[in-house]
Amino acid sequence: EAGVVQSPRYKIIEKKQPVAFWCNPISGHNTLYWYLQNLGQGPELLIRYENEEAVDDSQLPKDRFSAERLKGVDSTLKIQPAELGDSAVYLCASSLGLNSDTQYFGPGTRLTVL
Amino acid sequence: AQSVTQLGSHVSVSEGALVLLRCNYSSSVPPYLFWYVQYPNQGLQLLLKYTSAATLVKGINGFEAEFKKSETSFHLTKPSAHMSDAAEYFCAVSFTGGGNKLTFGTGTQLKVEL
């Protein structure tokens, strides 16, 4: 069974440029998460989807970040415009959606903003 | 609000020695507790989880953890370290009704020496 797929794995951009990350969750997983992981830190939740609905986006900086999960499967996270402080690893995870359920993580996208 | 504290950002052990990684949690409701491992340039992989059943939880790769409510702890142990255990380990907490939202600690980097 394929795991959570993310692309690209690495991205280098200039500040003020837009960038997008893509995630394909495990088949059948209704819940999808985007996390931000800064260097030397644990992941922090940005947004959680139940099917196509964003049910927790309280930590998403909405002035520059946006996300979508069309048709309740794949998801895209966008930053526009990117700032130097956005350099981090962006992790996608998915789960069946029940409480205490295991979240399965993708390999992440490492973003460097110059 | 829930939180976890991981004592020791770096732990070094000799191959064959006991591994002990410490995690203390804070939660106003009964928690679910998790240990994840992250190898370089990879996503997080679940080692084990506590979901209010047995307090001693066995996970993959010979790891186990014991939930101690009186000490608000969930320390991770392995009797004999192997070189392949070198990685970063994250403790995380969620709770019933929390929408499966994970709050992670800052991580402990485990180094295994010959």
Tab-separated table of C-alpha atoms in Angstrom:
chain	number	residue	atom	x	y	z
A	1	GLU	CA	0.000	0.000	0.000
A	2	ALA	CA	1.366	3.389	-0.971
A	3	GLY	CA	2.021	5.850	1.786
A	4	VAL	CA	1.384	9.577	1.849
A	5	VAL	CA	2.951	11.164	-1.203
A	6	GLN	CA	4.240	14.725	-1.259
A	7	SER	CA	5.830	16.796	-3.961
A	8	PRO	CA	8.134	18.445	-4.518
A	9	ARG	CA	10.575	17.110	-1.938
A	10	TYR	CA	12.692	20.240	-2.077
A	11	LYS	CA	11.942	23.768	-3.207
A	12	ILE	CA	14.123	26.855	-3.300
A	13	ILE	CA	12.547	30.202	-4.112
A	14	GLU	CA	13.220	33.890	-3.773
A	15	LYS	CA	11.266	35.833	-1.171
A	16	LYS	CA	7.985	37.317	-2.355
A	17	GLN	CA	7.545	34.496	-4.852
A	18	PRO	CA	4.579	32.102	-4.637
A	19	VAL	CA	5.010	28.404	-3.906
A	20	ALA	CA	2.701	25.403	-3.750
A	21	PHE	CA	2.991	21.988	-2.175
A	22	TRP	CA	0.983	18.940	-3.132
A	23	CYS	CA	-0.132	15.983	-1.024
A	24	ASN	CA	-1.823	12.705	-1.914
A	25	PRO	CA	-3.031	10.880	1.212
A	26	ILE	CA	-3.369	7.165	1.763
A	27	SER	CA	-6.356	5.795	-0.118
A	28	GLY	CA	-9.490	5.780	2.014
A	29	HIS	CA	-8.186	8.242	4.582
A	30	ASN	CA	-10.786	10.922	5.146
A	31	THR	CA	-8.683	13.191	7.335
A	32	LEU	CA	-5.744	15.139	5.998
A	33	TYR	CA	-3.352	17.363	7.940
A	34	TRP	CA	-0.739	19.922	7.004
A	35	TYR	CA	2.041	20.525	9.533
A	36	LEU	CA	4.888	23.009	9.657
A	37	GLN	CA	8.183	21.785	11.089
A	38	ASN	CA	10.839	24.369	11.844
A	39	LEU	CA	14.422	23.277	12.313
A	40	GLY	CA	14.918	21.637	15.679
A	41	GLN	CA	11.229	21.705	16.516
A	42	GLY	CA	8.309	19.335	16.497
A	43	PRO	CA	5.624	19.632	13.836
A	44	GLU	CA	2.860	22.178	14.372
A	45	LEU	CA	-0.576	21.765	12.850
A	46	LEU	CA	-1.518	24.303	10.188
A	47	ILE	CA	-4.817	22.902	8.970
A	48	ARG	CA	-6.948	19.758	9.222
A	49	TYR	CA	-9.460	18.534	6.662
A	50	GLU	CA	-12.324	16.127	7.135
A	51	ASN	CA	-13.011	15.088	3.554
A	52	GLU	CA	-13.124	18.413	1.669
A	53	GLU	CA	-13.997	20.564	4.696
A	54	ALA	CA	-11.355	22.482	6.627
A	55	VAL	CA	-12.380	21.801	10.240
A	56	ASP	CA	-9.390	23.341	12.008
A	57	ASP	CA	-7.429	26.130	10.341
A	58	SER	CA	-6.862	28.276	13.414
A	59	GLN	CA	-3.072	28.085	13.066
A	60	LEU	CA	-2.963	28.858	9.348
A	61	PRO	CA	-1.646	32.385	8.617
A	62	LYS	CA	-4.442	33.303	6.294
A	63	ASP	CA	-2.863	36.497	5.009
A	64	ARG	CA	-0.373	34.521	2.958
A	65	PHE	CA	-1.234	30.835	3.307
A	66	SER	CA	-4.105	29.023	1.651
A	67	ALA	CA	-5.060	25.405	1.250
A	68	GLU	CA	-7.605	23.355	-0.585
A	69	ARG	CA	-8.708	19.772	-0.772
A	70	LEU	CA	-10.879	19.429	-3.807
A	71	LYS	CA	-12.982	16.250	-4.003
A	72	GLY	CA	-11.720	15.257	-0.574
A	73	VAL	CA	-8.591	13.496	-1.795
A	74	ASP	CA	-5.479	15.427	-2.860
A	75	SER	CA	-4.579	18.676	-1.190
A	76	THR	CA	-2.527	21.729	-2.071
A	77	LEU	CA	-0.936	24.183	0.336
A	78	LYS	CA	0.077	27.553	-1.082
A	79	ILE	CA	2.143	30.446	0.186
A	80	GLN	CA	1.910	33.805	-1.541
A	81	PRO	CA	4.106	35.722	-1.120
A	82	ALA	CA	6.780	33.690	0.635
A	83	GLU	CA	8.901	35.273	3.359
A	84	LEU	CA	12.316	34.318	4.686
A	85	GLY	CA	10.734	32.945	7.857
A	86	ASP	CA	8.707	30.438	5.877
A	87	SER	CA	11.799	28.309	5.339
A	88	ALA	CA	10.869	24.997	6.983
A	89	VAL	CA	9.636	21.499	6.243
A	90	TYR	CA	5.963	21.167	5.356
A	91	LEU	CA	4.563	17.790	6.304
A	92	CYS	CA	1.338	16.218	5.159
A	93	ALA	CA	-0.346	13.434	7.118
A	94	SER	CA	-3.537	11.434	6.798
A	95	SER	CA	-5.671	9.218	8.999
A	96	LEU	CA	-8.955	7.380	8.888
A	97	GLY	CA	-10.398	10.203	10.932
A	98	LEU	CA	-11.228	8.689	14.304
A	99	ASN	CA	-10.032	10.015	17.630
A	100	SER	CA	-6.676	8.594	18.708
A	101	ASP	CA	-6.227	7.229	15.245
A	102	THR	CA	-2.734	6.897	13.846
A	103	GLN	CA	-1.600	9.682	11.572
A	104	TYR	CA	0.629	8.594	8.691
A	105	PHE	CA	3.144	11.166	7.544
A	106	GLY	CA	4.598	11.879	4.169
A	107	PRO	CA	8.316	12.650	3.665
A	108	GLY	CA	7.686	16.392	3.642
A	109	THR	CA	8.680	19.295	1.407
A	110	ARG	CA	11.726	21.238	2.481
A	111	LEU	CA	11.256	24.897	1.535
A	112	THR	CA	14.141	27.338	1.413
A	113	VAL	CA	13.315	30.994	0.883
A	114	LEU	CA	16.271	33.154	-0.164
B	1	ALA	CA	-4.483	23.004	26.720
B	2	GLN	CA	-2.292	20.008	26.134
B	3	SER	CA	1.485	20.010	25.939
B	4	VAL	CA	4.447	17.689	26.139
B	5	THR	CA	7.950	18.316	27.406
B	6	GLN	CA	10.842	16.223	26.232
B	7	LEU	CA	13.796	16.381	28.588
B	8	GLY	CA	17.097	16.385	26.752
B	9	SER	CA	17.309	17.563	23.179
B	10	HIS	CA	20.255	15.222	22.610
B	11	VAL	CA	20.857	11.788	24.107
B	12	SER	CA	23.901	9.650	23.411
B	13	VAL	CA	24.182	5.944	24.265
B	14	SER	CA	26.543	3.129	23.437
B	15	GLU	CA	25.412	0.325	21.186
B	16	GLY	CA	23.819	-2.357	23.365
B	17	ALA	CA	23.022	0.046	26.192
B	18	LEU	CA	19.602	0.991	27.515
B	19	VAL	CA	17.776	3.739	25.686
B	20	LEU	CA	15.639	6.065	27.822
B	21	LEU	CA	13.942	9.077	26.253
B	22	ARG	CA	11.847	11.175	28.597
B	23	CYS	CA	8.444	12.701	27.961
B	24	ASN	CA	6.150	14.467	30.404
B	25	TYR	CA	2.715	15.642	29.427
B	26	SER	CA	0.209	18.183	30.593
B	27	SER	CA	-3.460	17.614	29.901
B	28	SER	CA	-6.678	18.590	31.634
B	29	VAL	CA	-8.438	15.533	30.203
B	30	PRO	CA	-7.314	11.923	29.770
B	31	PRO	CA	-4.687	12.010	27.059
B	32	TYR	CA	-3.695	9.854	24.170
B	33	LEU	CA	0.078	9.678	23.897
B	34	PHE	CA	2.317	8.837	20.984
B	35	TRP	CA	5.973	8.366	20.155
B	36	TYR	CA	7.118	9.004	16.614
B	37	VAL	CA	10.563	8.537	15.061
B	38	GLN	CA	11.989	10.650	12.255
B	39	TYR	CA	14.986	9.607	10.198
B	40	PRO	CA	16.878	12.254	8.213
B	41	ASN	CA	14.894	13.680	5.312
B	42	GLN	CA	11.949	11.460	6.055
B	43	GLY	CA	8.496	11.884	7.542
B	44	LEU	CA	7.472	10.714	10.992
B	45	GLN	CA	6.799	7.054	11.687
B	46	LEU	CA	4.662	5.893	14.593
B	47	LEU	CA	6.562	3.805	17.155
B	48	LEU	CA	3.738	3.259	19.619
B	49	LYS	CA	0.660	4.850	21.154
B	50	TYR	CA	-1.247	4.840	24.429
B	51	THR	CA	-5.021	5.108	24.141
B	52	SER	CA	-6.223	4.314	27.699
B	53	ALA	CA	-5.869	0.547	27.508
B	54	ALA	CA	-2.757	-1.149	28.926
B	55	THR	CA	-0.352	1.295	30.561
B	56	LEU	CA	2.680	-0.550	29.226
B	57	VAL	CA	2.710	-0.181	25.479
B	58	LYS	CA	4.960	-2.155	23.158
B	59	GLY	CA	5.848	-0.752	19.787
B	60	ILE	CA	7.953	-1.502	16.776
B	61	ASN	CA	11.711	-2.087	16.717
B	62	GLY	CA	11.783	-3.264	20.337
B	63	PHE	CA	10.629	0.014	21.866
B	64	GLU	CA	8.134	0.309	24.677
B	65	ALA	CA	6.683	3.053	26.853
B	66	GLU	CA	4.826	3.145	30.135
B	67	PHE	CA	2.022	5.566	30.915
B	68	LYS	CA	2.331	6.796	34.507
B	69	LYS	CA	-0.544	9.056	35.437
B	70	SER	CA	0.877	9.916	38.862
B	71	GLU	CA	4.069	11.184	37.257
B	72	THR	CA	2.384	12.534	34.081
B	73	SER	CA	5.063	10.697	32.145
B	74	PHE	CA	5.319	8.516	29.063
B	75	HIS	CA	9.004	7.672	28.771
B	76	LEU	CA	10.290	5.625	25.833
B	77	THR	CA	12.704	2.758	26.453
B	78	LYS	CA	14.583	0.066	24.601
B	79	PRO	CA	16.733	-2.484	26.432
B	80	SER	CA	19.564	-2.577	23.900
B	81	ALA	CA	20.378	0.213	21.462
B	82	HIS	CA	21.270	-0.526	17.880
B	83	MET	CA	23.076	1.756	15.457
B	84	SER	CA	19.943	1.893	13.337
B	85	ASP	CA	18.067	3.547	16.241
B	86	ALA	CA	19.929	6.804	15.669
B	87	ALA	CA	17.201	9.284	14.727
B	88	GLU	CA	15.017	12.015	16.186
B	89	TYR	CA	12.183	10.994	18.462
B	90	PHE	CA	9.041	12.999	19.121
B	91	CYS	CA	6.501	12.600	21.873
B	92	ALA	CA	2.986	13.843	21.105
B	93	VAL	CA	-0.373	14.178	22.857
B	94	SER	CA	-3.986	14.356	21.758
B	95	PHE	CA	-7.256	13.801	23.582
B	96	THR	CA	-10.836	12.663	23.144
B	97	GLY	CA	-12.851	15.285	21.362
B	98	GLY	CA	-9.757	17.054	20.172
B	99	GLY	CA	-10.255	16.037	16.607
B	100	ASN	CA	-7.156	13.899	16.662
B	101	LYS	CA	-5.011	17.044	16.805
B	102	LEU	CA	-1.474	16.152	17.825
B	103	THR	CA	0.671	18.467	19.919
B	104	PHE	CA	4.328	17.528	19.602
B	105	GLY	CA	7.300	18.002	21.856
B	106	THR	CA	10.499	19.559	20.576
B	107	GLY	CA	12.141	16.227	19.919
B	108	THR	CA	15.156	14.283	21.205
B	109	GLN	CA	18.026	13.435	18.901
B	110	LEU	CA	19.351	9.969	19.745
B	111	LYS	CA	22.962	9.183	18.910
B	112	VAL	CA	24.238	5.616	19.159
B	113	GLU	CA	27.963	5.126	19.485
B	114	LEU	CA	30.091	2.036	18.987
